[in-house]
Short mmCIF file of C-alpha atoms in Angstrom, two decimals:
data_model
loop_
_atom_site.label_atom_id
_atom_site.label_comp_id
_atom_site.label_asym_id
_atom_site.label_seq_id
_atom_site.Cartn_x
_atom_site.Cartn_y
_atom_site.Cartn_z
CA UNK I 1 29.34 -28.89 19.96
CA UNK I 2 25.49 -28.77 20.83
CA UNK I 3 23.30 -29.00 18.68
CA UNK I 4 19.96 -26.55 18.66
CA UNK I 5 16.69 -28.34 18.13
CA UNK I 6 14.02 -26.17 15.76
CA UNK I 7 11.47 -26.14 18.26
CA UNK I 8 14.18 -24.39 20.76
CA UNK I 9 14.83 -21.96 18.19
CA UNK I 10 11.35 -21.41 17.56
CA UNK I 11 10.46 -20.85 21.31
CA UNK I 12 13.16 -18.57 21.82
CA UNK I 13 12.21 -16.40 19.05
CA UNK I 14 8.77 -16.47 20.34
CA UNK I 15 9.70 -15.76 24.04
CA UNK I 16 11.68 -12.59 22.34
CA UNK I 17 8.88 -11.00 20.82
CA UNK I 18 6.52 -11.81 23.75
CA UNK I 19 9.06 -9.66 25.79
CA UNK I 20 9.86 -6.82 23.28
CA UNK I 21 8.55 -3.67 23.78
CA UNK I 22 6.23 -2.40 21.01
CA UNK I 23 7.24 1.82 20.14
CA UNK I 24 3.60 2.41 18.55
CA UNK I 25 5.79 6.03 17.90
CA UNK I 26 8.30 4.43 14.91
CA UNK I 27 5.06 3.37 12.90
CA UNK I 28 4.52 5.45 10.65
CA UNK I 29 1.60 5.91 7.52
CA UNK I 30 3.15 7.06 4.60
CA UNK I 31 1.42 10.27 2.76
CA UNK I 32 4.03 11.83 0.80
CA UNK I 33 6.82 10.33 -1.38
CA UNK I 34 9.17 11.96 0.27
CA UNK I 35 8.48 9.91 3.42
CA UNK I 36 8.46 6.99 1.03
CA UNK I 37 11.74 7.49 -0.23
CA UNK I 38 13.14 7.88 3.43
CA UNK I 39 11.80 4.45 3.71
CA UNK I 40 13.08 2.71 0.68
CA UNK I 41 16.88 4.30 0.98
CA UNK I 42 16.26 2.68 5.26
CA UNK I 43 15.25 -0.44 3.73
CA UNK I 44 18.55 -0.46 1.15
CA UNK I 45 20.41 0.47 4.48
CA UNK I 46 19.11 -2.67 6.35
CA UNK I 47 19.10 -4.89 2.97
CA UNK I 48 16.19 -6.35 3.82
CA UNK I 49 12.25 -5.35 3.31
CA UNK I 50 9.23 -7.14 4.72
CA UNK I 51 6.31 -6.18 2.90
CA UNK I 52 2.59 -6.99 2.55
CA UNK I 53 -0.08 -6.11 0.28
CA UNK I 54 -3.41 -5.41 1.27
CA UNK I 55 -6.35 -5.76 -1.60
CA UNK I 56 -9.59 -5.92 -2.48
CA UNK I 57 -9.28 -9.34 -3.06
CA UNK I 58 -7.42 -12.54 -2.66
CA UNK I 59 -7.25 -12.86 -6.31
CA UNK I 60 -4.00 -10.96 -7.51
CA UNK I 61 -5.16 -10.89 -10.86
CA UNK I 62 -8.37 -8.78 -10.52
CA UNK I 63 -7.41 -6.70 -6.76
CA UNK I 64 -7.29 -3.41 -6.25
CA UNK I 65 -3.82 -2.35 -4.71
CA UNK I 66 -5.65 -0.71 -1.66
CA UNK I 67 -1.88 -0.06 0.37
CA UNK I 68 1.11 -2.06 1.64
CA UNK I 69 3.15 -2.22 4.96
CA UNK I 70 6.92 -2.38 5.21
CA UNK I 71 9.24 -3.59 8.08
CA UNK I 72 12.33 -2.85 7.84
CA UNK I 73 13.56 -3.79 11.44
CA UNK I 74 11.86 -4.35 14.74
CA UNK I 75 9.44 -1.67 15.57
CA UNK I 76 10.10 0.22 12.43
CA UNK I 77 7.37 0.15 10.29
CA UNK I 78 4.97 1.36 7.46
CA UNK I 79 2.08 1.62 5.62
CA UNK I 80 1.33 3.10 2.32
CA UNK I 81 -2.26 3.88 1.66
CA UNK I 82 -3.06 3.88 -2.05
CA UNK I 83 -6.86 3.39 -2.74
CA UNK I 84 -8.27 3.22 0.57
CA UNK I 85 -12.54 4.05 0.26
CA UNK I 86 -14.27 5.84 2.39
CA UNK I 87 -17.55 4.06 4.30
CA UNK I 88 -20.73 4.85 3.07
CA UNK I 89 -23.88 5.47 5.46
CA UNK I 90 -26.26 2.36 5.72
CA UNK I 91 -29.65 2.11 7.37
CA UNK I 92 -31.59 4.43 9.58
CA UNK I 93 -31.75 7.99 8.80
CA UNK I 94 -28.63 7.90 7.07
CA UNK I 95 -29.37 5.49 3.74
CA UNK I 96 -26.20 6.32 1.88
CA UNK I 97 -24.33 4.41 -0.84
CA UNK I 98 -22.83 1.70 1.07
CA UNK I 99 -19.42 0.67 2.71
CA UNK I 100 -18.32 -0.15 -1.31
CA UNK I 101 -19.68 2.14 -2.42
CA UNK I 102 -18.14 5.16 -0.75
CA UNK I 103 -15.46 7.50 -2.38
CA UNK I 104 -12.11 7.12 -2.32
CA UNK I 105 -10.56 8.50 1.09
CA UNK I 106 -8.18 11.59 0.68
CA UNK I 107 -4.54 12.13 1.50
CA UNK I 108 -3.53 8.71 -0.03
CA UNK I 109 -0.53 8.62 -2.36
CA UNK I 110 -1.61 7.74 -6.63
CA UNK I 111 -0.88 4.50 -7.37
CA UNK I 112 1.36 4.92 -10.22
CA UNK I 113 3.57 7.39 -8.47
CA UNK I 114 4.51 5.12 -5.75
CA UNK I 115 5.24 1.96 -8.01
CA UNK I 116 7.75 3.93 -9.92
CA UNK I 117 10.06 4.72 -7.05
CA UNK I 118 9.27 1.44 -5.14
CA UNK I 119 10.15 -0.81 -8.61
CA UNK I 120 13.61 -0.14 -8.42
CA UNK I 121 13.74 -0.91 -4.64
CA UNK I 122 11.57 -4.21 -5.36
CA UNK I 123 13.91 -5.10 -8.10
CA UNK I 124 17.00 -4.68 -6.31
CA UNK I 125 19.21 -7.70 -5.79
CA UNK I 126 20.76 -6.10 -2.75
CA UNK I 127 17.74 -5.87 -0.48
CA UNK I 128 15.85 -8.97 0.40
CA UNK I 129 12.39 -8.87 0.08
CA UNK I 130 10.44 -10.97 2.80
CA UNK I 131 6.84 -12.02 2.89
CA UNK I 132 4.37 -14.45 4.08
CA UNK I 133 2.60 -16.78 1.52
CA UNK I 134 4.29 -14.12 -0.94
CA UNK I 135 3.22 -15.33 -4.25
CA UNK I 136 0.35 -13.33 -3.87
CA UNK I 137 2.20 -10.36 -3.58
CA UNK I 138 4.59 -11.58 -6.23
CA UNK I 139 1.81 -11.50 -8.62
CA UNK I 140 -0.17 -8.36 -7.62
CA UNK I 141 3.06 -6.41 -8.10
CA UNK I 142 4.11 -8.49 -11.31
CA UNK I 143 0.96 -7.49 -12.76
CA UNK I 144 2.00 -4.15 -12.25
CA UNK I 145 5.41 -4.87 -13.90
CA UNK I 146 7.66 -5.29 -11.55
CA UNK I 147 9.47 -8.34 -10.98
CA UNK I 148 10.15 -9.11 -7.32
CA UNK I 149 13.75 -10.47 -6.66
CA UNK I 150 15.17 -11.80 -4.38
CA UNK I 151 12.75 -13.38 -1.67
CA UNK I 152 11.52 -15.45 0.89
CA UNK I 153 8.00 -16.40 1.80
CA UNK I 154 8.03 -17.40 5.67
CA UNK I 155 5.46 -19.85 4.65
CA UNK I 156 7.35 -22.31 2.42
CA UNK I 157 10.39 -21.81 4.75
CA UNK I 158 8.07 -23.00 7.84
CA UNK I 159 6.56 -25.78 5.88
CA UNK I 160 10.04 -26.78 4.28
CA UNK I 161 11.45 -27.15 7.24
CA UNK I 162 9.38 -28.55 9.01
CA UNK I 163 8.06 -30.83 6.97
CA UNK I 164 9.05 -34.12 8.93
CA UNK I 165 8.72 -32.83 12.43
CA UNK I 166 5.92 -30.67 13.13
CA UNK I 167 1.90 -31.95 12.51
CA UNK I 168 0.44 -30.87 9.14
CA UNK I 169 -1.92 -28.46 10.25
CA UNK I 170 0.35 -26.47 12.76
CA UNK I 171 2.86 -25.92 10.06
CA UNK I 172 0.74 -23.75 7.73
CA UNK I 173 -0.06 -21.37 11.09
CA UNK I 174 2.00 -18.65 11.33
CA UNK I 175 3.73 -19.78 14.30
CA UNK I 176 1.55 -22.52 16.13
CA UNK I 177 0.18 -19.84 18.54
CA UNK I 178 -3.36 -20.10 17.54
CA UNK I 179 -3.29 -23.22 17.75
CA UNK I 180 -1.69 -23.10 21.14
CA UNK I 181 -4.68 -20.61 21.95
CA UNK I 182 -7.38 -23.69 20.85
CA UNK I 183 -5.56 -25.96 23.26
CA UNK I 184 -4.91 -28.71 20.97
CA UNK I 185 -2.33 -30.64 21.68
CA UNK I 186 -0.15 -32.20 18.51
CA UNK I 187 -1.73 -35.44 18.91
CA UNK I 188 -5.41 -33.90 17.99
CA UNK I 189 -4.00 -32.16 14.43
CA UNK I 190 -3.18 -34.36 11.69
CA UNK I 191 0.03 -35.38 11.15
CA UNK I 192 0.50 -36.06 7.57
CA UNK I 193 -0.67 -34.13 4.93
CA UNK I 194 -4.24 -35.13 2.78
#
């Protein structure tokens, strides 16, 4: 029997993606909730749901739920705007209210709407729910009353396992590739945690 090492596995995954083919046509921005719902009965068909919030802040407490994406398989994806502004004019001529200040851009979907037929999706113990450093997300949407379950966070799983084998700081990267893009070598990132 032979045994895989973690850093094979990892490479091969990465050499897969390097070489896959991205179909910019199977993205798709949401605008109805119709198109939603297409999306949440494909995600109860896969059983699975990546998902990630954007805000206005990294504070899930006080952010505005500006839109999230969903992946529900390679190169099918999503995104949901929700409370997306539009820029305001600054300087020149054109002294405007600002880039915060700006209205709300149209043909986004309300808020409230959208978290009723995603809750039951969210809740669902059929469909795992995947995201990275998710307890952001966990919270945002827990605020909003629903109750996330099951899922991973590819962050704790990375640092889990590899805890005792891979230098502190390359662990918390998504996959080392930035890293790889600085040029540092293991030896120059600490290898224990603070």
């Amino acid at each position: 029997c032979m045994e895989v090492s973690s850093h094979a596995l990892d490479q091969a995954r990465v050499n897969a993606v390097r070489n896959s083919k991205i179909d910019r046509a199977r993205y798709a921005t949401v605008r109805s909730l119709d198109h939603l719902n297409a999306w949440i009965a494909r995600a109860r068909d896969t059983g699975q749901v990546a998902i990630a919030a954007q805000t206005t802040s990294i504070d899930p407490m006080q952010a505005t739920l500006c839109g999230f994406a969903f992946a529900v398989a390679p190169n099918e994806a999503c995104y949901v705007p929700l409370a997306h502004r539009q820029g305001g004019e600054t300087g020149g001529e054109n002294v405007g209210p600002g880039l915060f200040e700006g209205g709300v851009a149209p043909d986004q979907l309300a808020e409230t709407a959208v978290l009723a037929v995603l809750k039951p999706l969210l809740e669902d113990a059929g469909v795992l729910k995947v995201g990275q450093d998710f307890k952001i997300d966990w919270l945002l949407f827990a605020q909003r009353s629903i109750e996330i379950a099951p899922y991973d966070d590819t962050l704790l799983i990375s640092s889990e396992r590899d805890r005792n084998s891979v230098p502190w700081l390359r662990r918390f990267a998504l996959d080392g590739s930035l890293l790889d893009e600085w040029g540092l070598p293991d030896q120059f990132i600490p290898a224990s945690t603070p």
